[in-house]
Short mmCIF file of C-alpha atoms in Angstrom, two decimals:
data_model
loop_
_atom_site.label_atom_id
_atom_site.label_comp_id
_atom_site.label_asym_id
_atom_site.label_seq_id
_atom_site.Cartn_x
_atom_site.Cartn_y
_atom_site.Cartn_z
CA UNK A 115 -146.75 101.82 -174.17
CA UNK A 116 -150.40 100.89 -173.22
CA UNK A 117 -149.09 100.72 -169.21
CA UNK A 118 -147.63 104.16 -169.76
CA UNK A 119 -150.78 105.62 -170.87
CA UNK A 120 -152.51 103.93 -168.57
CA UNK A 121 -150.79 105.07 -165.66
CA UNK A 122 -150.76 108.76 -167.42
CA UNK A 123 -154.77 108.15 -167.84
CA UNK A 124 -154.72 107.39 -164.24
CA UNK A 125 -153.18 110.40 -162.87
CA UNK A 126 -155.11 112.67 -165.32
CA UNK A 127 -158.22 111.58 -164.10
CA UNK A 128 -157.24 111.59 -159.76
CA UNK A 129 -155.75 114.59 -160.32
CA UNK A 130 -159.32 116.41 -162.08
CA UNK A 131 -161.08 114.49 -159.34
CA UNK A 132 -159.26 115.81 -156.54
CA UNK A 133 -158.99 119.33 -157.66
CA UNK A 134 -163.32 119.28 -158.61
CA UNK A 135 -163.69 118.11 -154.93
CA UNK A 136 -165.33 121.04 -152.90
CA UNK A 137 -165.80 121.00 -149.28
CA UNK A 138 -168.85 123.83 -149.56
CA UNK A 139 -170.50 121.39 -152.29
CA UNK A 140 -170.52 118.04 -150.31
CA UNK A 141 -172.01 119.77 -147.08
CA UNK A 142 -174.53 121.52 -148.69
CA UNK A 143 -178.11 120.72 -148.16
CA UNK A 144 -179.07 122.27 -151.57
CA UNK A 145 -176.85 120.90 -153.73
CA UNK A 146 -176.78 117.46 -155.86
CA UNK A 147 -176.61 113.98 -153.85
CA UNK A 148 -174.21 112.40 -156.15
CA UNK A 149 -171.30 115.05 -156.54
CA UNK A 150 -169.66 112.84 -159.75
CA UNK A 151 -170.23 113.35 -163.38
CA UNK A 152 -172.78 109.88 -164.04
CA UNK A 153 -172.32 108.48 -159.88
CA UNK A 154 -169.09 107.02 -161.33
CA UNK A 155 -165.88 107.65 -159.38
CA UNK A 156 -163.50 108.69 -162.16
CA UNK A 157 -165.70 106.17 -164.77
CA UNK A 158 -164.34 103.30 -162.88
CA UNK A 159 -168.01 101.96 -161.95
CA UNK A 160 -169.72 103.16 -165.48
CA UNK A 161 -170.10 99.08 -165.87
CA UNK A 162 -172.92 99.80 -163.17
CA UNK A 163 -176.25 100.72 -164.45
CA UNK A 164 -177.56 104.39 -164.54
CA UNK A 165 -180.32 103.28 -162.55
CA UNK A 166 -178.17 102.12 -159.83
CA UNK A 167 -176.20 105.26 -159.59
CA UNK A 168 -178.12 107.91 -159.80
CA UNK A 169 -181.82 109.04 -159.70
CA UNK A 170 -184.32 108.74 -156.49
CA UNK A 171 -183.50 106.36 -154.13
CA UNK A 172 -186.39 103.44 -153.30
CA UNK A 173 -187.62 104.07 -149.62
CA UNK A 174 -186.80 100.26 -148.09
CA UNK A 175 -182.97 100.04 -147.98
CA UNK A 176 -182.52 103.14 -145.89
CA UNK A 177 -185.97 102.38 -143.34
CA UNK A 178 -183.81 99.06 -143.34
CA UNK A 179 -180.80 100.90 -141.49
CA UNK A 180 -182.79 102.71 -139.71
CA UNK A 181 -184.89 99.77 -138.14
CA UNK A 182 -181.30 97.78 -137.85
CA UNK A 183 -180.13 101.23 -136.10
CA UNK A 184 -183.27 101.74 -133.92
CA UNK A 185 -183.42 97.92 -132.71
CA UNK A 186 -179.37 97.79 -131.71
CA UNK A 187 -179.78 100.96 -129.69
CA UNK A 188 -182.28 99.53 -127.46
CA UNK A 189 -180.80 96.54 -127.10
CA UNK A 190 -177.55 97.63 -126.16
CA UNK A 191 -176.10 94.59 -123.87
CA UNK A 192 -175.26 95.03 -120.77
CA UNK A 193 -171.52 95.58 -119.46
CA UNK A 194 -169.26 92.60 -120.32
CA UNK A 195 -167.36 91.19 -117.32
CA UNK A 196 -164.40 93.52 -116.28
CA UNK A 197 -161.70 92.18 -118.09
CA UNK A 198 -159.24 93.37 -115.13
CA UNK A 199 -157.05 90.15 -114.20
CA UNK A 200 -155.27 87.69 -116.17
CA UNK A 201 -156.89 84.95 -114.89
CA UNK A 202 -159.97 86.12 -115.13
CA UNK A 203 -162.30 83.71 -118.02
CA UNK A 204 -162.93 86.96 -120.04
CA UNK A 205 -159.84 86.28 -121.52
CA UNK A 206 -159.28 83.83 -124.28
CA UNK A 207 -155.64 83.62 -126.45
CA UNK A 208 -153.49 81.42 -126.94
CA UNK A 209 -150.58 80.62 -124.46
CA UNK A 210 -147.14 82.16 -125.14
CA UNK A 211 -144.76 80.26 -127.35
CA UNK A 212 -147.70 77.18 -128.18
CA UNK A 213 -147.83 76.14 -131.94
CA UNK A 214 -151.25 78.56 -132.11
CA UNK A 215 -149.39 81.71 -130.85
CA UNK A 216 -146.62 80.74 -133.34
CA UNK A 217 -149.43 80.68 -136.10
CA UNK A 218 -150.72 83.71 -135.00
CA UNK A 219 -147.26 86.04 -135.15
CA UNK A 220 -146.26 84.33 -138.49
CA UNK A 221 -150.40 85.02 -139.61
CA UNK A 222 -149.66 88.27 -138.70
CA UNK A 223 -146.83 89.23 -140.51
CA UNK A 224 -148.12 87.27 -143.65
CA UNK A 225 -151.52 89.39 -143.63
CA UNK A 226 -149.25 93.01 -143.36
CA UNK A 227 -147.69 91.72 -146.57
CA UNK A 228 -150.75 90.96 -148.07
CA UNK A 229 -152.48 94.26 -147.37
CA UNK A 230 -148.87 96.10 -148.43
CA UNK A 231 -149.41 94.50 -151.82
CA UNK A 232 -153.08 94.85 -151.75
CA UNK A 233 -153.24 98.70 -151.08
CA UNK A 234 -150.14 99.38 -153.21
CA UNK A 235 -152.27 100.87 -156.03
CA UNK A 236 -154.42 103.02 -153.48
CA UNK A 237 -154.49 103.31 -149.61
CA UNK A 238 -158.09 104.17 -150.69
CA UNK A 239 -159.15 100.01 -151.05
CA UNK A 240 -159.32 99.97 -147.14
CA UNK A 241 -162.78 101.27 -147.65
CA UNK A 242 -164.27 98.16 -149.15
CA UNK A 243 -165.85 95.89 -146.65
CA UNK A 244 -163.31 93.50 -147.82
CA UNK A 245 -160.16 94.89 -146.78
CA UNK A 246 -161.72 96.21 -143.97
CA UNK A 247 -162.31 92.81 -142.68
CA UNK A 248 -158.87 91.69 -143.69
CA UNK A 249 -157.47 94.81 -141.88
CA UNK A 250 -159.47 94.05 -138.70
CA UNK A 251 -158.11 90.05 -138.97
CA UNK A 252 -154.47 91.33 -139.13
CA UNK A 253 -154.97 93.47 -135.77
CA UNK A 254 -156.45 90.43 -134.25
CA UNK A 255 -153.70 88.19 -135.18
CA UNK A 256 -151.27 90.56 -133.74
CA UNK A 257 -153.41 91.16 -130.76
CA UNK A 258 -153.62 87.69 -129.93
CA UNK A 259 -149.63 87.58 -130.25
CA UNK A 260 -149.39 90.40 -127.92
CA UNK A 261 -152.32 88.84 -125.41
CA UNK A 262 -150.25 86.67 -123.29
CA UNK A 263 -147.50 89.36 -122.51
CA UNK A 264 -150.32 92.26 -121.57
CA UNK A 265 -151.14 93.54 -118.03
CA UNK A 266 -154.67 94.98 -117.93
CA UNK A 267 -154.46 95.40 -114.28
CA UNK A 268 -152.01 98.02 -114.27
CA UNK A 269 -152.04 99.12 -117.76
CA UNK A 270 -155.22 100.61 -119.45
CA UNK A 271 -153.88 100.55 -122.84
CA UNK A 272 -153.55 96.71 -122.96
CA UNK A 273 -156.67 96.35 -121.30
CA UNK A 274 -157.90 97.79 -123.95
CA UNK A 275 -156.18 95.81 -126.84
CA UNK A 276 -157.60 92.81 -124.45
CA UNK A 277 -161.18 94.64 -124.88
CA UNK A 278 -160.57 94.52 -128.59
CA UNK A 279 -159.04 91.49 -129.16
CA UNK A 280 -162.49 89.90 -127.05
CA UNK A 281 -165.32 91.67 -129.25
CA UNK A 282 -163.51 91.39 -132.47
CA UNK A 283 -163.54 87.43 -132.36
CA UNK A 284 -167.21 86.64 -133.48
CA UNK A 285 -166.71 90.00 -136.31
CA UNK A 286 -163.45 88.47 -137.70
CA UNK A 287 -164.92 84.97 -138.31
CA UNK A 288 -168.41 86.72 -139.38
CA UNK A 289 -166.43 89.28 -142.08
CA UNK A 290 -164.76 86.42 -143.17
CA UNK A 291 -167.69 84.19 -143.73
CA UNK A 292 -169.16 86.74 -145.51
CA UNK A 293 -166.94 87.98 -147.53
CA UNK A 294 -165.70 84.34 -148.59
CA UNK A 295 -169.30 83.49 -149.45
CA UNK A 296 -171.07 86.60 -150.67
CA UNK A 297 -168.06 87.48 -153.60
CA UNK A 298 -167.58 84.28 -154.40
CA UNK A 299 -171.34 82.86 -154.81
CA UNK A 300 -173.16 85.93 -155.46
CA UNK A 301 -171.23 89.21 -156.16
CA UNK A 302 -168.53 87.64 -158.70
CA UNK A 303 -171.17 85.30 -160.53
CA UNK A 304 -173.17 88.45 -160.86
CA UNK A 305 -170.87 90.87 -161.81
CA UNK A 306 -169.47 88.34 -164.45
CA UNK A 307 -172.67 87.23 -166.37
CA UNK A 308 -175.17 90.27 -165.71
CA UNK A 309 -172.96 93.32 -165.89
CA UNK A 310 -170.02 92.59 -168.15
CA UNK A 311 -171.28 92.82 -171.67
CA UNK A 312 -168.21 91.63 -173.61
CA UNK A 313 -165.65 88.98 -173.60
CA UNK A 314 -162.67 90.96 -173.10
CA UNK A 315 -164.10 92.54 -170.12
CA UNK A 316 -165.01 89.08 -169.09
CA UNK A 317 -161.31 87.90 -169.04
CA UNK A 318 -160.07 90.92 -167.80
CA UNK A 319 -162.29 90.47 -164.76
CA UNK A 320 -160.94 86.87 -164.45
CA UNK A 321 -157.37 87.62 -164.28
CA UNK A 322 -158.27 90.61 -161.82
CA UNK A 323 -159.89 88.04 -159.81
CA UNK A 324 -157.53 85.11 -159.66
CA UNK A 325 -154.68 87.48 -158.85
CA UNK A 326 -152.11 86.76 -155.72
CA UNK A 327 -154.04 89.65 -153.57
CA UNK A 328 -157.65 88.78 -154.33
CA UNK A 329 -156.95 85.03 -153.73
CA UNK A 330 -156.30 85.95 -150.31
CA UNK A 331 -158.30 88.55 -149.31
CA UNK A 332 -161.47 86.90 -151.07
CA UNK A 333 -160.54 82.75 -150.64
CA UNK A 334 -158.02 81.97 -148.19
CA UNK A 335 -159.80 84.91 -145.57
CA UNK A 336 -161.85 82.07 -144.39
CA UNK A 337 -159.75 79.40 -143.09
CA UNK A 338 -157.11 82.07 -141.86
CA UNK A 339 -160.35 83.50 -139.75
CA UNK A 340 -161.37 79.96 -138.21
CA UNK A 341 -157.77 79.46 -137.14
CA UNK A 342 -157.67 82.93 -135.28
CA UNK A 343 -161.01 82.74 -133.67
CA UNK A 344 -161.60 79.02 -133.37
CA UNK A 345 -158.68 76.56 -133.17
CA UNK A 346 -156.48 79.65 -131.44
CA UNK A 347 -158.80 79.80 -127.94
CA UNK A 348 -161.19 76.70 -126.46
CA UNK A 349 -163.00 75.18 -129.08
CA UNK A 350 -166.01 74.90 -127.06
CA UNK A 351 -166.24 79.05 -126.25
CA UNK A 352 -169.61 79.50 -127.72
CA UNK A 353 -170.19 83.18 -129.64
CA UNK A 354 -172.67 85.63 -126.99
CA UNK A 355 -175.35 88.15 -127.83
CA UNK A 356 -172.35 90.89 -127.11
CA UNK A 357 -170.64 88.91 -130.25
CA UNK A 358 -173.68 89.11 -132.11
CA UNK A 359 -174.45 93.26 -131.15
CA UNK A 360 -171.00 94.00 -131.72
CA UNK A 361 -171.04 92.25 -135.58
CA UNK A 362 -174.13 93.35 -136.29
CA UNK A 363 -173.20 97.29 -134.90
CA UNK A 364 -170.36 97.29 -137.16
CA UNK A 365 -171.93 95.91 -140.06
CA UNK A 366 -174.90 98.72 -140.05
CA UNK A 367 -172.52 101.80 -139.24
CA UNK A 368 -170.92 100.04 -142.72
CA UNK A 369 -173.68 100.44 -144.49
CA UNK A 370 -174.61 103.81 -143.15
CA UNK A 371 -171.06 104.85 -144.59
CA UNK A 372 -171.94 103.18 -147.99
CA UNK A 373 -175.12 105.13 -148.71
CA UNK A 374 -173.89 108.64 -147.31
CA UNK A 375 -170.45 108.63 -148.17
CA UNK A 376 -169.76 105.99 -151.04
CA UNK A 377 -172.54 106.56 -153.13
CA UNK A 378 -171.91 110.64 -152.89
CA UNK A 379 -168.62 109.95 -154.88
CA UNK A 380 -170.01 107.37 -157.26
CA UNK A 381 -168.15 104.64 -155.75
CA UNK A 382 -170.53 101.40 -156.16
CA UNK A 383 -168.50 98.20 -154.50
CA UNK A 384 -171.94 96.11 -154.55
CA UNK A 385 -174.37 97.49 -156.60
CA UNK A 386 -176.43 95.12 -154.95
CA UNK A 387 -176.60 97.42 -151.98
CA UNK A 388 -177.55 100.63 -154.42
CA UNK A 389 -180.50 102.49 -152.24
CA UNK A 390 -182.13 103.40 -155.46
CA UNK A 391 -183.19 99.44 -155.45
CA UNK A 392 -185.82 97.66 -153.99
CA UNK A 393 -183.52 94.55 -153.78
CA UNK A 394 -181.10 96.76 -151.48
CA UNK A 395 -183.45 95.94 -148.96
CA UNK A 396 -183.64 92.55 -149.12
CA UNK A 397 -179.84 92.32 -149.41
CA UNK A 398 -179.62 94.06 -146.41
CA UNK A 399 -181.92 91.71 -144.34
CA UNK A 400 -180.55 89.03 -146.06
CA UNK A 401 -176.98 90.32 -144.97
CA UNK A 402 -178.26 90.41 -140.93
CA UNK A 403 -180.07 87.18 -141.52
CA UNK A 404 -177.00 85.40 -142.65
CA UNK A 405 -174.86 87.04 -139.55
CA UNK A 406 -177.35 85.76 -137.19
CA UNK A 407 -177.34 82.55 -138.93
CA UNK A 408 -173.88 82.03 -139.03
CA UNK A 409 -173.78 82.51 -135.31
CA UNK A 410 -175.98 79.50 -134.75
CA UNK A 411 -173.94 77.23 -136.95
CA UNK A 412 -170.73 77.81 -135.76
CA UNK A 413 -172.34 77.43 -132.01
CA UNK A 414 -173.33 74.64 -132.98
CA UNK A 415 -169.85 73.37 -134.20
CA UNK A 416 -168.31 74.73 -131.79
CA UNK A 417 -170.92 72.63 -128.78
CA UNK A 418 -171.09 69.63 -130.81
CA UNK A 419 -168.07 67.32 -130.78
CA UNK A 420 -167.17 68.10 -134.23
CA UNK A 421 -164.12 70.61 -133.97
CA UNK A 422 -162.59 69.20 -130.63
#
């Protein structure tokens, strides 16, 4: 009875949303920032505080984006290698029917499964940073399936899957890192002992996240990563500045999406990240501190004689 009127609850509430959505009323310039009663998508974030959803936003965590977005525009690299012959060194997969291409096609299929079950509820979850990086791990995998059969030289739409497959490698492993690290050691910890206020939301939270889905997506992410973008190619292929650009590109036109778009509909993943914070800002820095960081240390893995 309580799962029938839950569901019912459900609809109610998507289908008010959908039908108080106005085009006219998120383009305006005049109107409100934050088009949801209280910044809460359909009261699912109420557990946020006020402060955090609505109300002036602190100055920092947007000059933050800004500066990130200012510094990666001048220093666009240059032009990677043409990537136009199979031989060519550009290219790093494994080889055709090796145990690591094997991995990689049953990886594949595992991760579609996973992200069937985990968007089952809502195609909507693809727009946390989490099952974004998931999503982008499962094209990889099947990418670097497909890798050894592709002809870039006379085909430009496997040269680009090639192109892909290349700059995603150092974004996969860098997702993964931090979404492995960040939910587990700060976000989770912080969610369960600062913003849940009772012990049955305490369980509840729990059970949500020890479930089959967020087991995957937020624990075993990591170690399917490293096997896709470190034991699958030449152990000693260190991560460039393009791998750096590229990571730390994606990871500020994320953000960028947050503040406009997410926080517009009430929809507060990491409150952490709320521009109406001071402490956004240093998240944020902290966020591009620990890509660049986690470049160094898996170079250094990767030269030293530790993985080989």
């Amino acid at each position: 009875m309580s799962s029938s009127t839950s569901k019912e609850d459900w609809d109610a509430r998507r289908k008010y949303f959908v039908r108080s959505l106005n085009c006219k009323t998120f383009c305006s310039p005049f109107g409100p920032w934050v088009i949801v009663p209280d910044g809460s998508f359909m009261g699912y974030f109420d557990w946020v505080p006020m402060r955090l959803r609505v109300g002036s936003w602190s100055v920092f965590p947007p000059l933050c984006l800004a500066s990130a977005a200012w510094y990666l525009f001048i220093n666009i690299p240059m032009t990677q290698v043409p990537l136009e012959q199979k031989s060519n060194p550009g290219y790093h997969y494994p080889e055709a029917y090796s145990i690591m291409w094997y991995y990689n096609i049953f990886g594949f299929v595992w991760m579609c499964f996973v992200l069937k079950r985990v968007c089952a509820s809502s195609i909507f979850v693809v727009i946390t940073f989490t099952v974004l990086s998931w999503t982008t791990m499962t094209l990889r995998h099947g990418c670097s399936a497909l890798a050894p059969f592709l002809f870039p030289q006379n085909n430009k739409f496997h040269s680009a899957i090639l192109q892909f497959h290349e700059i995603s490698r150092f974004l996969v492993l860098v997702s993964a890192t931090i979404t492995f690290t960040v939910w587990n050691f700060v976000l989770a910890p912080l969610i369960y002992y600062k913003f849940l206020d009772s012990t049955e939301k305490k369980k509840r939270f729990l059970k949500w996240n020890s479930s089959f889905e967020l087991c995957q997506i937020h624990a075993f992410n990591l170690p399917i990563a490293i096997l896709n973008t470190v034991v699958s190619v030449d152990r000693s292929l260190l991560f460039s500045y393009h791998d750096l650009w590229f990571s730390l590109m994606w990871m500020t036109g994320y953000g960028i999406f947050y503040i406009t778009i997410l926080d517009r509909f009430g929809v507060h993943l990491y409150p952490i990240f709320s521009p109406r914070s001071h402490i956004a800002a240093i998240s944020t820095c902290l966020t591009f501190g620990l890509i660049v960081a986690i470049r160094s240390c898996w170079n250094f893995a990767l030269a030293s004689d530790f993985l080989r």
